[in-house]
Coordinates of C-alpha atoms in Angstrom, one line a residue:
X1 CA -28.7 -5.5 27.7
X2 CA -25.2 -4.0 28.2
X3 CA -23.2 -3.1 25.1
X4 CA -19.4 -3.5 25.5
X5 CA -16.9 -1.6 23.5
X6 CA -15.0 -3.6 20.8
X7 CA -11.9 -4.0 22.9
X8 CA -13.9 -5.6 25.7
X9 CA -15.9 -8.2 23.6
X10 CA -14.7 -11.6 24.7
X11 CA -16.5 -13.6 22.0
X12 CA -16.3 -13.0 18.3
X13 CA -19.4 -13.7 16.2
X14 CA -19.7 -13.9 12.4
X15 CA -16.1 -13.3 11.4
X16 CA -14.7 -16.9 11.4
X17 CA -14.0 -16.7 7.6
X18 CA -11.9 -13.6 7.9
X19 CA -10.2 -14.8 11.1
X20 CA -9.1 -18.1 9.4
X21 CA -8.0 -16.2 6.3
X22 CA -5.9 -13.8 8.4
X23 CA -4.4 -16.6 10.4
X24 CA -3.4 -18.5 7.3
X25 CA -1.8 -15.4 5.8
X26 CA 0.2 -14.7 9.0
X27 CA 1.3 -18.3 9.4
X28 CA 2.6 -18.4 5.8
X29 CA 4.3 -15.0 6.3
X30 CA 2.0 -13.4 3.7
X31 CA -0.1 -11.1 5.9
X32 CA 0.0 -7.6 4.4
X33 CA 1.8 -5.1 6.5
X34 CA -1.0 -2.5 6.1
X35 CA -4.7 -3.7 6.1
X36 CA -7.7 -1.4 5.6
X37 CA -11.0 -2.7 6.8
X38 CA -13.9 -0.8 5.3
X39 CA -17.5 -1.2 6.2
X40 CA -20.5 0.2 8.0
X41 CA -20.1 1.7 11.4
X42 CA -21.1 -0.9 14.0
X43 CA -20.5 -3.9 11.8
X44 CA -17.9 -5.5 14.1
X45 CA -14.7 -4.5 12.3
X46 CA -13.0 -3.3 15.5
X47 CA -14.2 -6.3 17.5
X48 CA -12.7 -8.6 14.9
X49 CA -9.4 -6.9 14.9
X50 CA -9.1 -6.9 18.7
X51 CA -9.7 -10.6 18.6
X52 CA -7.1 -11.1 15.9
X53 CA -4.6 -8.9 17.8
X54 CA -5.2 -11.0 20.9
X55 CA -4.5 -14.1 18.9
X56 CA -1.3 -12.6 17.6
X57 CA -0.1 -11.3 20.9
X58 CA -1.2 -14.2 23.2
X59 CA 0.3 -17.1 21.3
X60 CA 2.2 -19.2 23.8
X61 CA 0.9 -17.3 26.8
X62 CA -1.1 -18.8 29.7
X63 CA -4.8 -18.5 28.8
X64 CA -4.0 -17.7 25.2
X65 CA -6.7 -17.0 22.5
X66 CA -9.1 -19.9 21.8
X67 CA -9.4 -20.0 18.0
X68 CA -11.6 -23.1 18.3
X69 CA -14.5 -21.0 19.6
X70 CA -13.2 -17.5 18.9
X71 CA -12.9 -16.4 22.5
X72 CA -10.5 -14.2 24.5
X73 CA -9.8 -15.5 27.9
X74 CA -10.2 -12.5 30.3
X75 CA -7.3 -13.9 32.4
X76 CA -4.9 -13.5 29.4
X77 CA -2.1 -11.0 30.1
X78 CA -2.1 -9.6 26.6
X79 CA -5.8 -8.9 26.9
X80 CA -5.4 -7.1 30.2
X81 CA -2.5 -5.0 28.8
X82 CA -4.4 -4.0 25.7
X83 CA -7.5 -3.2 27.8
X84 CA -5.4 -0.8 29.9
X85 CA -3.7 0.6 26.8
X86 CA -0.2 -0.4 28.1
X87 CA 0.8 -3.3 25.9
X88 CA 4.3 -2.6 24.8
X89 CA 3.8 -4.1 21.3
X90 CA 0.4 -2.5 20.6
X91 CA -0.5 1.0 19.7
X92 CA -4.1 2.4 19.4
X93 CA -4.7 5.5 17.3
X94 CA -8.2 6.7 17.7
X95 CA -10.3 9.8 18.6
X96 CA -10.4 11.0 22.2
X97 CA -14.1 11.9 21.8
X98 CA -16.9 11.7 19.3
X99 CA -16.6 15.3 18.3
X100 CA -12.9 15.4 17.7
X101 CA -10.6 14.4 14.8
X102 CA -7.4 12.4 15.2
X103 CA -4.6 15.0 15.5
X104 CA -1.0 15.2 14.4
X105 CA 0.3 14.9 18.0
X106 CA -1.3 11.5 18.3
X107 CA 0.5 10.4 15.1
X108 CA 3.8 11.8 16.4
X109 CA 3.3 9.5 19.4
X110 CA 2.7 6.6 17.0
X111 CA 5.9 7.4 15.2
X112 CA 7.8 7.4 18.5
X113 CA 6.3 3.9 19.2
X114 CA 7.4 2.7 15.8
X115 CA 11.0 3.7 16.6
X116 CA 11.2 1.7 19.8
X117 CA 12.3 -1.9 19.9
X118 CA 9.7 -4.6 20.6
X119 CA 9.2 -6.0 24.1
X120 CA 8.9 -9.6 23.2
X121 CA 7.7 -11.8 20.2
X122 CA 9.3 -9.3 17.8
X123 CA 6.0 -8.0 16.6
X124 CA 4.4 -4.5 16.7
X125 CA 0.7 -3.9 16.0
X126 CA -0.9 -0.6 15.2
X127 CA -4.6 -0.2 15.2
X128 CA -6.0 2.9 13.7
X129 CA -9.7 3.1 14.5
X130 CA -12.0 5.7 12.9
X131 CA -9.4 6.5 10.3
X132 CA -11.9 8.7 8.5
X133 CA -11.3 11.2 11.3
X134 CA -7.6 11.7 10.7
X135 CA -7.2 15.4 10.0
X136 CA -5.1 16.4 7.0
X137 CA -1.9 17.0 9.0
X138 CA -2.2 13.7 10.8
X139 CA -2.9 11.9 7.6
X140 CA 0.2 13.4 5.9
X141 CA 2.4 12.6 9.0
X142 CA 1.3 9.0 8.9
X143 CA 2.1 8.4 5.2
X144 CA 5.8 7.6 5.6
X145 CA 5.1 5.0 8.3
X146 CA 2.5 3.3 6.1
X147 CA 4.8 3.3 3.1
X148 CA 7.7 1.6 4.7
X149 CA 6.6 -0.5 7.7
X150 CA 9.3 -2.7 9.4
X151 CA 9.1 -6.4 8.8
X152 CA 7.6 -7.0 12.2
X153 CA 5.0 -4.2 12.2
X154 CA 1.4 -4.6 11.1
X155 CA -1.1 -1.8 10.7
X156 CA -4.8 -2.5 10.9
X157 CA -6.8 0.5 9.7
X158 CA -10.6 0.6 10.4
X159 CA -12.6 3.0 8.3
X160 CA -16.4 3.6 8.1
X161 CA -16.4 6.3 5.5
X162 CA -14.2 5.7 2.5
X163 CA -14.8 9.1 1.0
X164 CA -13.2 10.9 4.0
X165 CA -9.9 8.9 3.9
X166 CA -7.1 10.3 1.8
X167 CA -6.5 8.4 -1.4
X168 CA -2.8 8.5 -0.6
X169 CA -3.5 6.4 2.6
X170 CA -5.8 4.0 0.7
X171 CA -3.1 3.5 -2.0
X172 CA -0.7 2.1 0.7
X173 CA -3.2 -0.5 2.0
X174 CA -4.7 -3.8 1.1
X175 CA -8.4 -3.3 1.4
X176 CA -11.0 -5.7 2.9
X177 CA -14.6 -4.7 2.5
X178 CA -16.6 -5.9 5.5

């Protein structure tokens, strides 16, 4: 059996309740700008967020996200752009390898992304995966962006070890325990 990374999972299992909740919040204009998803490593948090991001970005596109059966169409252009890490409205902040932390230079690239205008749809999405591996300098550099996100910017922070994440970051988030 082949195991696919979260960004390549085309079907979402077991998160329909959260998905519907996040959809309703977004459609009503009440989705928090900074969401922290806490839970065990391997529980599907990243897969869920990649599906939600595809739903947000692919609306109105050919082969858009199917929220009836929680599937990403692999022909969808937003899916392809996110897969290749070149979507102009999406930024991924994650470790380069299992034995590294997330460094301040990566956060500086995020800050540059946040200062650019959106390509289309007037939405920016930032996914911070493995947030417990932000080093101290990277965490501190990110605080201002989390404190005052633009109206069209949403941060999804995935964390598997709450004790390693700075309390100043946690205080700027709405937390969901998965």
